[in-house]
Coordinates of C-alpha atoms (C1' of nucleotides) in Angstrom, one line a residue:
Chain C
M63 CA -99.5 36.3 57.6
Q64 CA -101.2 37.0 60.9
Q65 CA -102.7 34.8 63.6
N66 CA -105.7 32.6 63.0
S67 CA -109.3 33.5 63.6
D68 CA -112.0 31.1 62.5
N69 CA -114.1 33.4 64.7
G70 CA -111.9 36.4 64.1
G71 CA -114.3 38.4 62.0
A72 CA -117.2 39.9 64.0
Y73 CA -120.6 38.5 63.3
P74 CA -122.9 41.5 63.6
E75 CA -126.4 40.4 64.6
S76 CA -127.6 42.3 61.6
Q77 CA -129.3 39.6 59.7
L78 CA -128.8 41.6 56.6
R79 CA -131.2 39.8 54.4
C80 CA -130.1 38.1 51.2
E81 CA -132.3 40.5 49.3
A82 CA -129.6 43.0 49.8
C83 CA -126.8 40.6 48.9
P84 CA -124.0 42.6 47.1
L85 CA -123.6 39.7 44.7
I86 CA -126.9 40.6 43.1
A87 CA -125.1 43.5 41.4
C88 CA -122.6 41.1 39.9
D89 CA -123.2 40.6 36.2
G90 CA -120.9 37.6 35.9
L91 CA -123.0 35.5 38.4
R92 CA -126.1 33.6 37.7
Q93 CA -128.7 34.7 40.2
P94 CA -130.5 32.0 42.3
P95 CA -134.3 32.0 41.9
A96 CA -136.3 33.7 44.7
D97 CA -137.3 30.5 46.5
L98 CA -133.7 29.2 46.6
R99 CA -132.6 32.6 47.9
H100 CA -135.0 32.1 50.8
W101 CA -133.6 28.7 51.6
I102 CA -130.1 30.1 51.6
A103 CA -131.2 33.0 53.8
A104 CA -132.5 30.5 56.3
F105 CA -129.0 28.9 56.7
R106 CA -127.1 32.1 56.6
Q107 CA -125.6 33.2 60.0
G108 CA -124.4 36.7 59.2
E109 CA -121.3 38.3 57.8
A110 CA -117.6 38.3 58.6
R111 CA -114.8 40.6 57.7
F112 CA -111.1 40.1 57.4
V113 CA -108.4 42.6 56.5
R114 CA -105.5 42.0 54.1
G115 CA -103.1 39.4 55.4
E116 CA -105.5 37.8 57.9
Q117 CA -106.0 34.0 57.8
V118 CA -109.6 32.9 57.3
F119 CA -108.7 29.3 57.7
D120 CA -105.6 27.7 59.1
Q121 CA -104.2 24.6 57.4
G122 CA -105.1 21.6 59.6
S123 CA -107.8 23.4 61.5
R124 CA -111.4 22.2 61.9
P125 CA -113.5 25.2 61.0
K126 CA -117.0 25.6 62.4
H127 CA -118.0 27.9 59.6
L128 CA -118.1 28.0 55.8
Y129 CA -118.2 31.1 53.7
T130 CA -119.3 32.6 50.5
V131 CA -117.1 35.5 49.3
L132 CA -119.2 38.7 49.1
S133 CA -116.4 41.1 48.2
G134 CA -112.7 41.1 48.0
V135 CA -110.1 38.6 46.9
L136 CA -108.5 35.7 48.9
M137 CA -105.8 33.1 48.3
R138 CA -105.7 29.4 49.1
T139 CA -102.2 28.3 50.1
R140 CA -100.5 25.1 51.2
L141 CA -97.5 24.9 53.5
L142 CA -94.8 22.2 53.4
E143 CA -93.2 21.2 56.7
D144 CA -89.9 22.8 55.7
G145 CA -91.6 26.2 55.2
R146 CA -91.9 26.2 51.5
R147 CA -95.3 27.4 50.5
Q148 CA -97.5 27.1 47.4
V149 CA -100.4 29.3 46.5
I150 CA -103.1 27.0 45.1
N151 CA -105.5 29.6 43.7
F152 CA -107.2 32.9 44.2
M153 CA -110.8 33.3 45.3
F154 CA -113.2 35.9 44.0
P155 CA -116.7 37.1 44.9
G156 CA -119.2 34.3 44.6
D157 CA -116.7 31.6 45.4
F158 CA -117.5 29.2 48.2
L159 CA -114.8 28.6 50.9
G160 CA -114.4 25.5 53.0
L161 CA -116.2 22.9 50.9
Q162 CA -113.4 20.4 51.3
A163 CA -113.4 21.0 55.1
A164 CA -117.1 20.6 55.2
L165 CA -116.7 17.1 54.0
D166 CA -113.5 16.0 55.7
G167 CA -113.5 18.1 58.8
E168 CA -109.9 19.2 58.5
M169 CA -108.5 21.9 56.2
S170 CA -105.9 20.6 53.7
H171 CA -104.9 24.2 53.0
A172 CA -105.0 27.7 54.4
V173 CA -107.1 30.7 53.2
E174 CA -105.7 34.2 53.5
A175 CA -107.3 37.5 52.6
V176 CA -105.4 39.3 49.8
T177 CA -107.6 42.4 50.1
S178 CA -110.1 43.3 52.8
V179 CA -112.9 40.9 52.3
T180 CA -116.5 40.4 53.5
L181 CA -117.8 36.9 53.7
C182 CA -121.2 35.3 54.1
V183 CA -121.2 32.9 57.1
F184 CA -122.8 29.4 57.2
A185 CA -122.6 26.7 59.9
R186 CA -120.5 23.7 58.9
D187 CA -122.7 21.3 60.7
R188 CA -125.8 22.3 58.7
F189 CA -124.0 21.8 55.4
F190 CA -125.5 18.4 54.7
D191 CA -129.0 19.7 55.5
M192 CA -128.4 22.5 53.1
V193 CA -127.5 20.4 50.1
A194 CA -130.0 17.7 50.9
S195 CA -132.9 20.1 51.2
Q196 CA -132.5 21.7 47.8
P197 CA -131.3 19.7 44.8
R198 CA -130.5 22.9 43.0
L199 CA -128.2 23.9 45.8
A200 CA -126.3 20.6 45.6
F201 CA -126.1 21.0 41.9
D202 CA -124.6 24.5 42.2
M203 CA -122.2 23.3 44.8
T204 CA -121.0 20.6 42.5
W205 CA -120.8 23.1 39.7
L206 CA -118.5 25.3 41.7
A207 CA -116.3 22.4 42.8
A208 CA -116.0 21.1 39.2
H209 CA -115.0 24.6 38.0
E210 CA -112.5 25.2 40.7
E211 CA -111.1 21.9 39.6
A212 CA -110.9 23.2 36.0
A213 CA -109.1 26.3 37.2
L214 CA -106.6 24.1 39.0
E215 CA -106.1 22.1 35.8
E216 CA -105.1 25.2 34.0
H217 CA -102.7 26.0 36.8
I218 CA -101.2 22.6 36.6
V219 CA -100.6 23.1 32.9
S220 CA -98.9 26.4 33.7
L221 CA -96.6 24.9 36.2
G222 CA -95.8 21.9 34.2
Q223 CA -95.5 23.2 30.7
R224 CA -94.9 26.9 30.6
N225 CA -91.7 28.8 31.3
A226 CA -91.5 31.7 33.7
R227 CA -92.8 34.4 31.3
E228 CA -95.6 32.4 29.9
R229 CA -96.7 31.3 33.4
M230 CA -96.8 34.9 34.7
A231 CA -98.7 36.1 31.6
A232 CA -101.2 33.2 32.1
L233 CA -101.7 34.1 35.7
A234 CA -102.2 37.8 34.9
V235 CA -104.7 37.0 32.2
F236 CA -106.5 34.6 34.6
L237 CA -106.7 37.2 37.4
V238 CA -107.8 40.1 35.2
Q239 CA -110.4 37.9 33.5
R240 CA -111.7 36.6 36.7
A241 CA -111.9 40.0 38.2
H242 CA -113.5 41.4 35.1
D243 CA -116.2 38.7 35.3
T244 CA -117.0 39.6 38.9
G245 CA -117.3 43.3 38.2
L246 CA -113.9 44.4 39.3
A247 CA -111.4 45.5 36.6
P248 CA -113.8 47.0 34.2
D249 CA -111.2 48.4 31.8
G250 CA -108.6 45.5 31.9
V251 CA -106.9 47.0 34.9
L252 CA -107.2 45.2 38.2
T253 CA -106.4 47.2 41.3
I254 CA -105.0 44.8 43.8
T255 CA -102.0 44.6 46.0
V256 CA -100.0 41.4 45.4
T257 CA -96.3 41.2 46.6
Q258 CA -93.7 39.7 44.3
G259 CA -93.3 37.1 47.0
Q260 CA -96.9 36.0 46.6
I261 CA -96.5 35.8 42.9
A262 CA -93.4 33.7 43.3
D263 CA -95.3 31.3 45.6
M264 CA -98.1 31.0 43.1
L265 CA -95.8 30.4 40.1
G266 CA -93.2 28.2 41.8
L267 CA -90.4 30.6 41.0
S268 CA -87.8 32.2 43.2
L269 CA -88.4 35.8 44.3
V270 CA -85.4 37.1 42.3
H271 CA -86.5 35.4 39.1
T272 CA -90.1 36.6 39.6
N273 CA -88.8 40.1 39.8
R274 CA -86.8 39.8 36.6
T275 CA -89.7 38.1 34.7
L276 CA -92.0 40.9 35.8
Q277 CA -89.7 43.4 34.3
A278 CA -89.3 41.4 31.1
L279 CA -93.1 41.3 30.6
R280 CA -93.3 45.0 31.2
R281 CA -90.6 45.6 28.6
L282 CA -92.5 43.5 26.2
Q283 CA -95.6 45.5 26.9
L284 CA -97.5 42.3 27.6
V285 CA -98.3 42.7 31.3
D286 CA -97.7 45.6 33.6
W287 CA -97.9 44.2 37.1
T288 CA -97.0 46.8 39.7
V289 CA -97.3 46.6 43.5
N290 CA -101.0 47.5 43.5
S291 CA -102.3 46.8 40.0
I292 CA -102.3 44.4 37.1
S293 CA -102.7 45.9 33.7
I294 CA -102.8 44.1 30.4
P295 CA -102.7 46.5 27.4
D296 CA -103.8 43.9 24.9
L297 CA -105.6 40.9 26.3
E298 CA -105.6 38.9 23.1
S299 CA -101.8 39.1 22.6
A300 CA -101.1 38.3 26.2
R301 CA -103.4 35.3 25.9
Q302 CA -101.6 34.2 22.8
F303 CA -98.2 34.7 24.3
A304 CA -99.2 32.5 27.3
G305 CA -100.6 29.9 25.0
I306 CA -104.1 30.0 26.4
D307 CA -106.9 28.5 24.2
S308 CA -109.3 31.4 24.0
N309 CA -112.1 29.2 22.8
S310 CA -112.9 28.2 26.4
F311 CA -116.2 30.0 26.7
R312 CA -117.2 30.9 30.2
L313 CA -120.7 30.1 31.6
P314 CA -122.1 32.4 34.3
R315 CA -121.2 31.0 37.7
P316 CA -123.9 30.2 40.3
Y317 CA -123.4 31.3 43.9
I318 CA -124.7 30.3 47.2
Chain W
M272 CA -102.8 7.6 21.3
Q273 CA -105.5 6.2 19.1
Q274 CA -108.5 7.6 17.5
N275 CA -111.5 8.8 19.4
S276 CA -114.5 6.8 20.4
D277 CA -117.1 8.2 22.6
N278 CA -119.0 5.2 21.4
G279 CA -116.0 3.1 20.8
G280 CA -116.5 0.7 23.7
A281 CA -119.4 -1.8 23.0
Y282 CA -122.4 -1.5 25.2
P283 CA -123.6 -5.1 25.6
E284 CA -127.3 -5.2 26.3
S285 CA -126.3 -7.3 29.4
Q286 CA -127.9 -5.2 32.0
L287 CA -125.5 -6.6 34.5
R288 CA -127.2 -5.5 37.7
C289 CA -125.4 -3.3 40.1
E290 CA -125.7 -6.1 42.6
A291 CA -122.8 -7.7 40.8
C292 CA -120.8 -4.4 40.7
P293 CA -117.1 -5.2 40.9
L294 CA -116.6 -2.2 43.2
I295 CA -118.4 -4.1 45.9
A296 CA -115.2 -6.1 46.5
C297 CA -113.3 -2.9 46.9
D298 CA -112.4 -2.3 50.6
G299 CA -111.3 1.3 50.1
L300 CA -114.8 2.3 48.9
R301 CA -117.8 3.2 51.0
Q302 CA -120.7 1.2 49.7
P303 CA -123.9 2.9 48.8
P304 CA -127.0 1.8 50.8
A305 CA -129.3 -0.6 49.0
D306 CA -132.0 1.9 48.0
L307 CA -129.4 4.3 46.5
R308 CA -127.9 1.4 44.6
H309 CA -131.3 0.8 43.0
W310 CA -131.5 4.4 42.0
I311 CA -128.1 4.2 40.4
A312 CA -129.1 1.0 38.6
A313 CA -132.0 2.8 37.0
F314 CA -129.8 5.3 35.4
R315 CA -127.1 2.9 34.4
Q316 CA -126.9 2.1 30.7
G317 CA -124.4 -0.7 30.6
E318 CA -120.7 -1.2 30.5
A319 CA -117.9 0.0 28.1
R320 CA -114.4 -1.3 27.6
F321 CA -111.3 0.4 26.4
V322 CA -107.9 -1.0 25.8
R323 CA -104.6 0.7 26.8
G324 CA -104.0 3.8 24.7
E325 CA -107.5 4.4 23.7
Q326 CA -109.1 7.8 24.3
V327 CA -112.3 7.7 26.3
F328 CA -112.9 11.4 25.8
D329 CA -111.3 13.8 23.4
Q330 CA -110.4 17.3 24.5
G331 CA -113.1 19.7 23.2
S332 CA -115.6 16.9 22.4
R333 CA -119.2 16.9 23.7
P334 CA -119.7 13.5 25.1
K335 CA -123.1 11.8 25.3
H336 CA -122.0 9.6 28.2
L337 CA -120.5 9.8 31.6
Y338 CA -118.7 6.9 33.3
T339 CA -117.7 5.4 36.6
V340 CA -114.4 3.5 36.5
L341 CA -115.1 -0.2 37.4
S342 CA -111.6 -1.5 36.8
G343 CA -108.3 -0.3 35.4
V344 CA -106.5 3.0 35.4
L345 CA -106.9 6.1 33.3
M346 CA -105.2 9.4 32.7
R347 CA -106.6 12.9 32.3
T348 CA -104.5 15.0 30.0
R349 CA -104.6 18.5 28.5
L350 CA -103.0 19.4 25.2
L351 CA -101.7 22.9 24.3
E352 CA -102.0 24.1 20.7
D353 CA -98.2 23.7 20.1
G354 CA -98.3 20.0 21.0
R355 CA -97.1 20.2 24.6
R356 CA -99.1 18.0 26.8
Q357 CA -99.7 17.9 30.5
V358 CA -101.1 14.9 32.4
I359 CA -103.5 16.3 35.0
N360 CA -104.1 13.2 37.1
F361 CA -104.7 9.5 37.1
M362 CA -108.1 7.9 37.7
F363 CA -108.8 4.7 39.6
P364 CA -111.7 2.4 40.2
G365 CA -114.6 4.3 41.7
D366 CA -113.7 7.6 40.1
F367 CA -116.3 9.4 38.1
L368 CA -115.4 10.6 34.6
G369 CA -116.9 13.5 32.8
L370 CA -118.4 15.6 35.6
Q371 CA -117.0 18.8 34.2
A372 CA -118.4 17.9 30.8
A373 CA -121.7 17.1 32.3
L374 CA -122.0 20.7 33.5
D375 CA -120.3 22.5 30.6
G376 CA -121.0 20.3 27.7
E377 CA -117.5 20.5 26.4
M378 CA -114.5 18.5 27.7
S379 CA -111.6 20.8 28.9
H380 CA -109.3 17.8 28.8
A381 CA -108.9 14.3 27.3
V382 CA -109.1 11.0 29.1
E383 CA -107.0 8.1 28.0
A384 CA -106.9 4.5 29.2
V385 CA -103.5 3.6 30.8
T386 CA -104.5 0.0 31.3
S387 CA -107.4 -1.9 29.8
V388 CA -110.5 -0.5 31.6
T389 CA -114.1 -1.3 32.1
L390 CA -116.5 1.6 32.7
C391 CA -120.0 1.9 33.9
V392 CA -122.0 4.0 31.5
F393 CA -124.5 6.8 32.2
A394 CA -126.4 9.2 29.9
R395 CA -125.2 12.7 30.2
D396 CA -128.6 14.2 29.6
R397 CA -130.0 12.4 32.6
F398 CA -127.3 13.8 34.9
F399 CA -129.4 16.5 36.4
D400 CA -132.2 14.1 37.1
M401 CA -129.8 11.8 38.9
V402 CA -128.4 14.3 41.3
A403 CA -131.7 16.0 41.8
S404 CA -133.6 12.8 42.6
Q405 CA -131.3 11.7 45.4
P406 CA -129.6 14.2 47.8
R407 CA -127.1 11.5 48.8
L408 CA -126.1 11.1 45.2
A409 CA -125.5 14.8 44.9
F410 CA -123.6 14.8 48.1
D411 CA -121.3 12.0 46.9
M412 CA -120.8 13.7 43.6
T413 CA -119.7 16.8 45.5
W414 CA -117.5 14.7 47.7
L415 CA -115.7 13.2 44.7
A416 CA -115.3 16.6 43.0
A417 CA -113.9 18.1 46.2
H418 CA -111.4 15.3 46.7
E419 CA -110.3 15.3 43.1
E420 CA -109.6 19.0 43.8
A421 CA -107.5 18.1 46.8
A422 CA -105.5 15.7 44.7
L423 CA -104.9 18.4 42.2
E424 CA -103.7 20.7 45.0
E425 CA -101.1 18.2 46.0
H426 CA -100.0 17.9 42.4
I427 CA -99.7 21.7 42.2
V428 CA -97.5 21.7 45.3
S429 CA -95.3 19.1 43.6
L430 CA -94.9 21.0 40.4
G431 CA -94.4 24.3 42.1
Q432 CA -92.2 23.5 45.1
R433 CA -90.5 20.1 44.6
N434 CA -87.5 19.3 42.4
A435 CA -87.4 16.4 40.0
R436 CA -86.6 13.7 42.4
E437 CA -89.1 14.8 45.1
R438 CA -91.7 15.2 42.4
M439 CA -91.2 11.7 41.1
A440 CA -91.1 10.2 44.6
A441 CA -94.3 12.0 45.5
L442 CA -96.0 10.8 42.3
A443 CA -95.0 7.2 43.0
V444 CA -96.2 7.3 46.5
F445 CA -99.5 8.8 45.4
L446 CA -100.0 6.1 42.7
V447 CA -99.1 3.2 45.0
Q448 CA -101.2 4.6 47.8
R449 CA -104.2 5.1 45.5
A450 CA -103.8 1.7 44.0
H451 CA -103.5 0.1 47.4
D452 CA -106.7 1.8 48.5
T453 CA -108.6 0.3 45.6
G454 CA -107.3 -3.2 46.1
L455 CA -104.5 -3.1 43.5
A456 CA -100.9 -3.2 44.8
P457 CA -101.5 -5.2 47.9
D458 CA -97.8 -5.4 48.8
G459 CA -96.6 -2.0 47.9
V460 CA -95.9 -3.0 44.3
L461 CA -98.2 -1.6 41.6
T462 CA -98.2 -3.6 38.4
I463 CA -98.9 -1.0 35.7
T464 CA -97.3 0.0 32.4
V465 CA -96.4 3.6 32.3
T466 CA -93.9 4.9 29.7
Q467 CA -91.2 7.4 30.8
G468 CA -92.8 9.8 28.3
Q469 CA -96.0 9.7 30.3
I470 CA -94.2 10.3 33.5
A471 CA -92.4 13.2 32.0
D472 CA -95.7 14.7 30.9
M473 CA -97.1 14.3 34.4
L474 CA -94.2 15.8 36.1
G475 CA -93.5 18.6 33.7
L476 CA -90.0 17.3 33.0
S477 CA -88.1 16.5 29.8
L478 CA -88.0 12.8 28.8
V479 CA -84.2 12.8 29.2
H480 CA -84.3 14.2 32.7
T481 CA -87.1 11.9 33.7
N482 CA -85.0 8.9 32.7
R483 CA -82.0 10.2 34.8
T484 CA -84.2 11.0 37.8
L485 CA -85.8 7.5 37.6
Q486 CA -82.3 6.0 37.8
A487 CA -81.3 8.2 40.7
L488 CA -84.3 7.1 42.7
R489 CA -83.5 3.5 42.0
R490 CA -79.9 4.0 43.1
L491 CA -81.2 5.7 46.3
Q492 CA -83.5 2.7 46.8
L493 CA -86.4 5.0 47.3
V494 CA -88.5 4.1 44.3
D495 CA -88.0 1.3 41.7
W496 CA -90.1 2.4 38.7
T497 CA -89.7 0.0 35.8
V498 CA -91.7 -0.2 32.5
N499 CA -94.4 -2.2 34.0
S500 CA -94.3 -1.8 37.8
I501 CA -93.8 0.7 40.5
S502 CA -92.3 -0.6 43.7
I503 CA -91.6 1.4 46.9
P504 CA -89.4 -0.6 49.3
D505 CA -90.1 1.7 52.3
L506 CA -93.2 3.8 51.9
E507 CA -92.4 5.9 55.0
S508 CA -89.0 7.0 53.9
A509 CA -90.2 7.7 50.4
R510 CA -92.9 9.8 51.8
Q511 CA -90.5 11.7 54.0
F512 CA -88.1 12.2 51.1
A513 CA -90.9 13.7 49.0
G514 CA -92.0 15.9 51.8
I515 CA -95.5 14.6 52.1
D516 CA -97.4 15.2 55.3
S517 CA -98.4 11.7 56.3
N518 CA -101.0 13.0 58.8
S519 CA -103.4 13.4 55.9
F520 CA -105.9 10.6 56.9
R521 CA -107.9 9.2 54.2
L522 CA -111.7 8.7 54.4
P523 CA -113.4 5.9 52.4
R524 CA -114.4 7.2 49.0
P525 CA -118.0 7.0 47.9
Y526 CA -118.8 5.8 44.4
I527 CA -121.7 6.1 42.0
Chain Z
dC98 C1' -85.9 59.2 62.0
dG99 C1' -85.3 54.3 62.5
dT100 C1' -87.2 49.8 61.5
dC101 C1' -89.4 46.7 58.7
dT102 C1' -90.8 44.9 54.5
dT103 C1' -90.5 44.8 49.6
dT104 C1' -88.1 45.6 45.4
dT105 C1' -84.0 45.7 42.6
dT106 C1' -79.4 44.5 40.9
dG107 C1' -75.0 41.6 40.3
dA108 C1' -72.7 37.3 39.9
dA109 C1' -71.8 32.4 40.4
dC110 C1' -73.8 28.2 40.5
dG111 C1' -76.9 24.2 39.6
dT112 C1' -80.8 21.9 37.8
dT113 C1' -83.0 20.9 33.9
dC114 C1' -83.4 21.2 28.7
dT115 C1' -82.1 20.5 24.0
dC116 C1' -79.6 18.3 20.6
dA117 C1' -77.6 14.1 19.0
dA118 C1' -76.9 9.4 18.6
dG119 C1' -77.0 4.5 19.7
dG120 C1' -79.3 0.4 21.6
dG121 C1' -83.1 -2.8 22.7
dA122 C1' -87.5 -4.6 22.2
dT123 C1' -91.5 -5.6 19.3
dG124 C1' -94.2 -6.1 15.1
dT125 C1' -94.9 -6.5 10.0
dG126 C1' -94.1 -7.8 5.4
dG127 C1' -91.3 -10.0 2.1
Chain O
dC3 C1' -86.1 -16.0 8.8
dC4 C1' -84.5 -11.7 7.8
dA5 C1' -85.0 -6.8 6.7
dC6 C1' -87.2 -2.9 8.2
dA7 C1' -90.0 0.2 10.8
dT8 C1' -91.5 1.9 15.1
dC9 C1' -91.4 2.8 19.7
dC10 C1' -89.1 3.3 23.9
dC11 C1' -85.0 3.6 26.8
dT12 C1' -80.3 5.2 27.6
dT13 C1' -76.1 8.1 27.4
dG14 C1' -73.1 12.3 26.4
dA15 C1' -72.2 17.1 26.1
dG16 C1' -73.2 22.0 25.7
dA17 C1' -76.6 25.5 26.5
dA18 C1' -80.4 27.8 28.8
dC19 C1' -83.3 28.8 32.4
dG20 C1' -83.8 29.5 37.0
dT21 C1' -81.7 29.5 41.9
dT22 C1' -78.9 31.1 45.5
dC23 C1' -76.1 34.3 47.9
dA24 C1' -75.2 39.0 48.8
dA25 C1' -76.0 43.7 49.2
dA26 C1' -78.1 47.9 48.3
dA27 C1' -82.1 50.9 47.1
dA28 C1' -86.9 52.1 47.7
dG29 C1' -91.2 52.3 50.2
dA30 C1' -94.3 51.8 54.3
dC31 C1' -95.2 52.7 59.0
dG32 C1' -95.0 54.4 63.5

DNA sequence: CGTCTTTTTGAACGTTCTCAAGGGATGTGG
DNA sequence: CCACATCCCTTGAGAACGTTCAAAAAGACG
């Protein structure tokens, strides 16, 4: 919502070593071997922080930095010229921000902090060196890109085939699942502040209808999505209601 | 539509060398340097052909092979348990098929030939060797994954924010553009057989409404989409109608 | 306490869907 | 060559889902 700031977050000189990376505590992530961690440390430039509502990347900008999410949740959004806006996806700890910009130069979308976030900073112009120097790094980067793609597929299925209630249930399941995997939401309740306007922009629904659908799902006891938390009483029945194949096993994500 | 066949296409022993790769003639593609081409040739296993309607990958299968599209057009689709189906995207010459399966083992979607296609065959179990051996190859793979992701973003915007007419116009522009870049559709007319049912599954519309929207766009002289061709009289006005930012410059795609 | 943002509700309208049926093209077997 | 099946396209009409407009209530913040 606020102004831009590719450089907005402060970069404390504190070269907090990767040995103290908060992602080490994250069970859902596959830890890089020690030697790779050193390589990554060599490219790392520091940390950046953004508060809720700040833009990490502006659509159309040419960022100098790339980031890995260390903590918090963000949103990728795309704006049409007439003001309509579509939320593409949410980003969680371990996700890599700016890959597309690293390759093209220009951001095709914006990235906004949904909670306060801390990011690990890399220089864009050293990106090629990074992936070229370590095959494993390139492999992990490809892994992340391919899986982000799979998440978008699922989102496309939602928008194309599911009605408002199914869509919202599917989104809630996705978010709680994703949060659970990264250590947040241990008990099926995700504490996060998402406005109904943001939900509407994610699901391609009007604000009014989003509100009514929210209430319907609460009445059905499938999803209780309040201003600052998402709670799913019974994950399995929510998943069934949304028509999500539960057989999609999840492999541990790498991070960089 | 037909039965599966991961091995369905014949693999003629003809080790047609990559020097004769049909993609060399493709202006829209960035050619790999000679040494990289040799590397790729070493991993290549031959060619496979599929006719219109055949499934190259089944959803949920564990393919032994990966492919690069040499000629023709394909469709990635995802099936829900209740039979609803969503077309995720179309694939053109130069696209790489099966990346997600290469990493996860299991296909999250199906791939079906829309025209007759010829594919370049690689062994899945040598995938890691491939990308690890050549940084440039890994980089290109990441490039393709990131750009497929960008295409899906655009599709999400369509499904979420555009109405039926805008959606269909956007899809037509995308297809004609993409075909034009790969040498097909030189004059803004793409000769390809797509049923209205397939269009409906791509746009998330009912078959009936797809038909009516098709007629509306024809009456408006924006898009003339018949059984076996897509024609856009004025690309710029179609683009404007659909609300596509035309400032998105296109870089030449690498291929593998 | 006033202002701003977000949520909630009502009501009319419109887009899109479903159901139903008919027509055209193509292919197959008798 | 005709009968029949199949697949795809087309049209009509009523119903459902979702949108828009409008306004009020509820929180958040200084």
